[in-house]
């Protein structure tokens, strides 16, 4: 998917404020934050949306969910945070590379 903006971020073709990376997933700050902390967590492999996943993606999806408290705590969200995965046009998805939003306000 050469014209996918998140694939471009994965390849390093366009910059992003990265906060976590391993061989399978990447997390970076949302360019238009809807909360004081707004991070997007994506698989490096191009998957359009949750509608394009299957049971074979259980490990990857489980890993992404299990990473959310790790990333959240690192950004001051140890007291709590929201997650969202907008799925499909009818689900409000704008960028068609699967991504999990992590949103919150750091607590003192
Ligand atoms: P969604 O509606 O779930 O598809 O959300 C897409 C999100 O991607 C929005 O919150 C955008 O602000 C964010 N976004 C789009 N382009 C970039 C980019 N180049 N870097 C970081 N975040 C982006
Ligand atoms: Zn992509």
mmCIF file of C-alpha atoms and ligand atoms in Angstrom:
data_model
loop_
_atom_site.group_PDB
_atom_site.id
_atom_site.type_symbol
_atom_site.label_atom_id
_atom_site.label_comp_id
_atom_site.label_asym_id
_atom_site.label_seq_id
_atom_site.Cartn_x
_atom_site.Cartn_y
_atom_site.Cartn_z
ATOM 1 C CA UNK A 1 0.000 0.000 0.000
ATOM 2 C CA UNK A 2 2.319 2.743 -1.245
ATOM 3 C CA UNK A 3 -0.139 5.626 -0.934
ATOM 4 C CA UNK A 4 -1.290 4.799 2.590
ATOM 5 C CA UNK A 5 -0.231 7.577 4.965
ATOM 6 C CA UNK A 6 0.398 5.232 7.903
ATOM 7 C CA UNK A 7 2.441 2.860 5.730
ATOM 8 C CA UNK A 8 4.505 5.917 4.787
ATOM 9 C CA UNK A 9 5.062 6.598 8.489
ATOM 10 C CA UNK A 10 6.075 2.940 9.017
ATOM 11 C CA UNK A 11 8.593 3.224 6.166
ATOM 12 C CA UNK A 12 9.892 6.567 7.430
ATOM 13 C CA UNK A 13 8.801 8.352 4.229
ATOM 14 C CA UNK A 14 6.946 10.956 6.283
ATOM 15 C CA UNK A 15 7.791 11.994 9.836
ATOM 16 C CA UNK A 16 5.859 11.066 12.955
ATOM 17 C CA UNK A 17 6.354 11.622 16.641
ATOM 18 C CA UNK A 18 7.003 7.982 17.530
ATOM 19 C CA UNK A 19 6.494 6.809 21.104
ATOM 20 C CA UNK A 20 6.797 3.007 20.758
ATOM 21 C CA UNK A 21 8.056 0.648 18.089
ATOM 22 C CA UNK A 22 8.821 -3.038 17.690
ATOM 23 C CA UNK A 23 8.886 -5.435 14.768
ATOM 24 C CA UNK A 24 5.093 -5.640 14.489
ATOM 25 C CA UNK A 25 3.584 -2.396 15.764
ATOM 26 C CA UNK A 26 4.240 1.328 15.927
ATOM 27 C CA UNK A 27 2.773 4.044 18.144
ATOM 28 C CA UNK A 28 2.959 7.762 17.420
ATOM 29 C CA UNK A 29 1.249 10.978 18.483
ATOM 30 C CA UNK A 30 -1.916 11.957 16.632
ATOM 31 C CA UNK A 31 -1.299 15.012 14.476
ATOM 32 C CA UNK A 32 -4.662 16.553 15.494
ATOM 33 C CA UNK A 33 -4.945 15.569 19.168
ATOM 34 C CA UNK A 34 -8.467 15.283 20.534
ATOM 35 C CA UNK A 35 -7.140 15.073 24.128
ATOM 36 C CA UNK A 36 -3.980 16.178 25.973
ATOM 37 C CA UNK A 37 -2.557 12.716 25.250
ATOM 38 C CA UNK A 38 -3.644 11.226 21.922
ATOM 39 C CA UNK A 39 -1.581 8.360 20.571
ATOM 40 C CA UNK A 40 -2.258 6.055 17.633
ATOM 41 C CA UNK A 41 -1.123 2.435 17.785
ATOM 42 C CA UNK A 42 -0.928 0.639 14.447
ATOM 43 C CA UNK A 43 0.221 -2.697 13.052
ATOM 44 C CA UNK A 44 3.205 -2.202 10.739
ATOM 45 C CA UNK A 45 1.552 -4.540 8.257
ATOM 46 C CA UNK A 46 -1.129 -2.803 6.194
ATOM 47 C CA UNK A 47 -4.554 -3.917 7.411
ATOM 48 C CA UNK A 48 -7.370 -1.631 6.260
ATOM 49 C CA UNK A 49 -9.654 -1.912 9.251
ATOM 50 C CA UNK A 50 -11.035 -4.273 11.866
ATOM 51 C CA UNK A 51 -13.379 -5.464 9.123
ATOM 52 C CA UNK A 52 -10.336 -6.878 7.357
ATOM 53 C CA UNK A 53 -9.136 -8.911 10.328
ATOM 54 C CA UNK A 54 -9.842 -12.524 11.169
ATOM 55 C CA UNK A 55 -9.204 -14.942 14.006
ATOM 56 C CA UNK A 56 -5.688 -15.354 12.564
ATOM 57 C CA UNK A 57 -4.948 -11.814 13.755
ATOM 58 C CA UNK A 58 -5.768 -12.630 17.388
ATOM 59 C CA UNK A 59 -2.151 -12.495 18.539
ATOM 60 C CA UNK A 60 -1.457 -9.145 16.874
ATOM 61 C CA UNK A 61 -4.701 -7.584 18.091
ATOM 62 C CA UNK A 62 -4.177 -8.952 21.581
ATOM 63 C CA UNK A 63 -0.671 -7.547 21.624
ATOM 64 C CA UNK A 64 -1.964 -4.113 20.584
ATOM 65 C CA UNK A 65 -4.575 -4.104 23.334
ATOM 66 C CA UNK A 66 -2.067 -5.358 25.911
ATOM 67 C CA UNK A 67 0.326 -2.558 24.952
ATOM 68 C CA UNK A 68 -2.214 0.177 25.681
ATOM 69 C CA UNK A 69 -1.663 0.322 29.473
ATOM 70 C CA UNK A 70 2.111 0.281 28.948
ATOM 71 C CA UNK A 71 2.002 3.228 26.549
ATOM 72 C CA UNK A 72 -0.670 4.976 28.614
ATOM 73 C CA UNK A 73 1.352 4.765 31.843
ATOM 74 C CA UNK A 74 4.416 6.147 30.047
ATOM 75 C CA UNK A 75 2.348 9.230 29.187
ATOM 76 C CA UNK A 76 0.861 9.898 32.591
ATOM 77 C CA UNK A 77 -2.369 8.008 32.039
ATOM 78 C CA UNK A 78 -1.898 5.527 34.864
ATOM 79 C CA UNK A 79 -5.225 6.620 36.350
ATOM 80 C CA UNK A 80 -7.107 5.734 33.189
ATOM 81 C CA UNK A 81 -7.581 6.373 29.514
ATOM 82 C CA UNK A 82 -9.914 5.726 26.593
ATOM 83 C CA UNK A 83 -9.343 3.518 23.586
ATOM 84 C CA UNK A 84 -11.180 3.648 20.273
ATOM 85 C CA UNK A 85 -10.972 1.831 16.971
ATOM 86 C CA UNK A 86 -13.097 3.547 14.342
ATOM 87 C CA UNK A 87 -14.025 0.885 11.816
ATOM 88 C CA UNK A 88 -15.189 1.504 8.264
ATOM 89 C CA UNK A 89 -16.768 4.615 6.751
ATOM 90 C CA UNK A 90 -19.920 3.993 8.775
ATOM 91 C CA UNK A 91 -17.757 3.766 11.900
ATOM 92 C CA UNK A 92 -16.111 7.132 11.316
ATOM 93 C CA UNK A 93 -12.798 5.755 10.058
ATOM 94 C CA UNK A 94 -10.820 8.311 8.043
ATOM 95 C CA UNK A 95 -7.453 6.626 7.621
ATOM 96 C CA UNK A 96 -7.808 3.135 6.216
ATOM 97 C CA UNK A 97 -4.866 1.529 7.979
ATOM 98 C CA UNK A 98 -6.049 -0.072 11.209
ATOM 99 C CA UNK A 99 -5.264 2.082 14.239
ATOM 100 C CA UNK A 100 -6.162 2.118 17.885
ATOM 101 C CA UNK A 101 -6.605 5.531 19.535
ATOM 102 C CA UNK A 102 -5.293 5.989 23.099
ATOM 103 C CA UNK A 103 -6.740 9.151 24.626
ATOM 104 C CA UNK A 104 -6.527 10.739 28.023
ATOM 105 C CA UNK A 105 -5.606 13.536 30.363
ATOM 106 C CA UNK A 106 -2.593 13.048 32.638
ATOM 107 C CA UNK A 107 -3.582 13.128 36.300
ATOM 108 C CA UNK A 108 -1.382 14.899 38.871
HETATM 109 P P1 LIG B 1 -9.826 7.769 12.289
HETATM 110 O O1 LIG B 1 -11.001 8.682 12.175
HETATM 111 O O2 LIG B 1 -9.959 6.775 13.399
HETATM 112 O O3 LIG B 1 -9.463 7.138 10.958
HETATM 113 O O4 LIG B 1 -8.629 8.695 12.743
HETATM 114 C C1 LIG B 1 -7.524 9.007 11.966
HETATM 115 C C2 LIG B 1 -6.595 9.799 12.848
HETATM 116 O O5 LIG B 1 -5.340 9.895 12.199
HETATM 117 C C3 LIG B 1 -7.071 11.232 13.137
HETATM 118 O O6 LIG B 1 -7.172 11.398 14.550
HETATM 119 C C4 LIG B 1 -5.973 12.091 12.525
HETATM 120 O O7 LIG B 1 -5.715 13.250 13.272
HETATM 121 C C5 LIG B 1 -4.783 11.136 12.515
HETATM 122 N N1 LIG B 1 -3.764 11.407 11.513
HETATM 123 C C6 LIG B 1 -3.942 11.588 10.184
HETATM 124 N N2 LIG B 1 -2.769 11.794 9.572
HETATM 125 C C7 LIG B 1 -1.812 11.723 10.532
HETATM 126 C C8 LIG B 1 -0.390 11.835 10.543
HETATM 127 N N3 LIG B 1 0.310 12.076 9.422
HETATM 128 N N4 LIG B 1 0.262 11.717 11.729
HETATM 129 C C9 LIG B 1 -0.425 11.484 12.858
HETATM 130 N N5 LIG B 1 -1.759 11.354 12.916
HETATM 131 C C10 LIG B 1 -2.453 11.478 11.776
HETATM 132 ZN ZN1 LIG B 2 -1.102 1.256 5.395
#
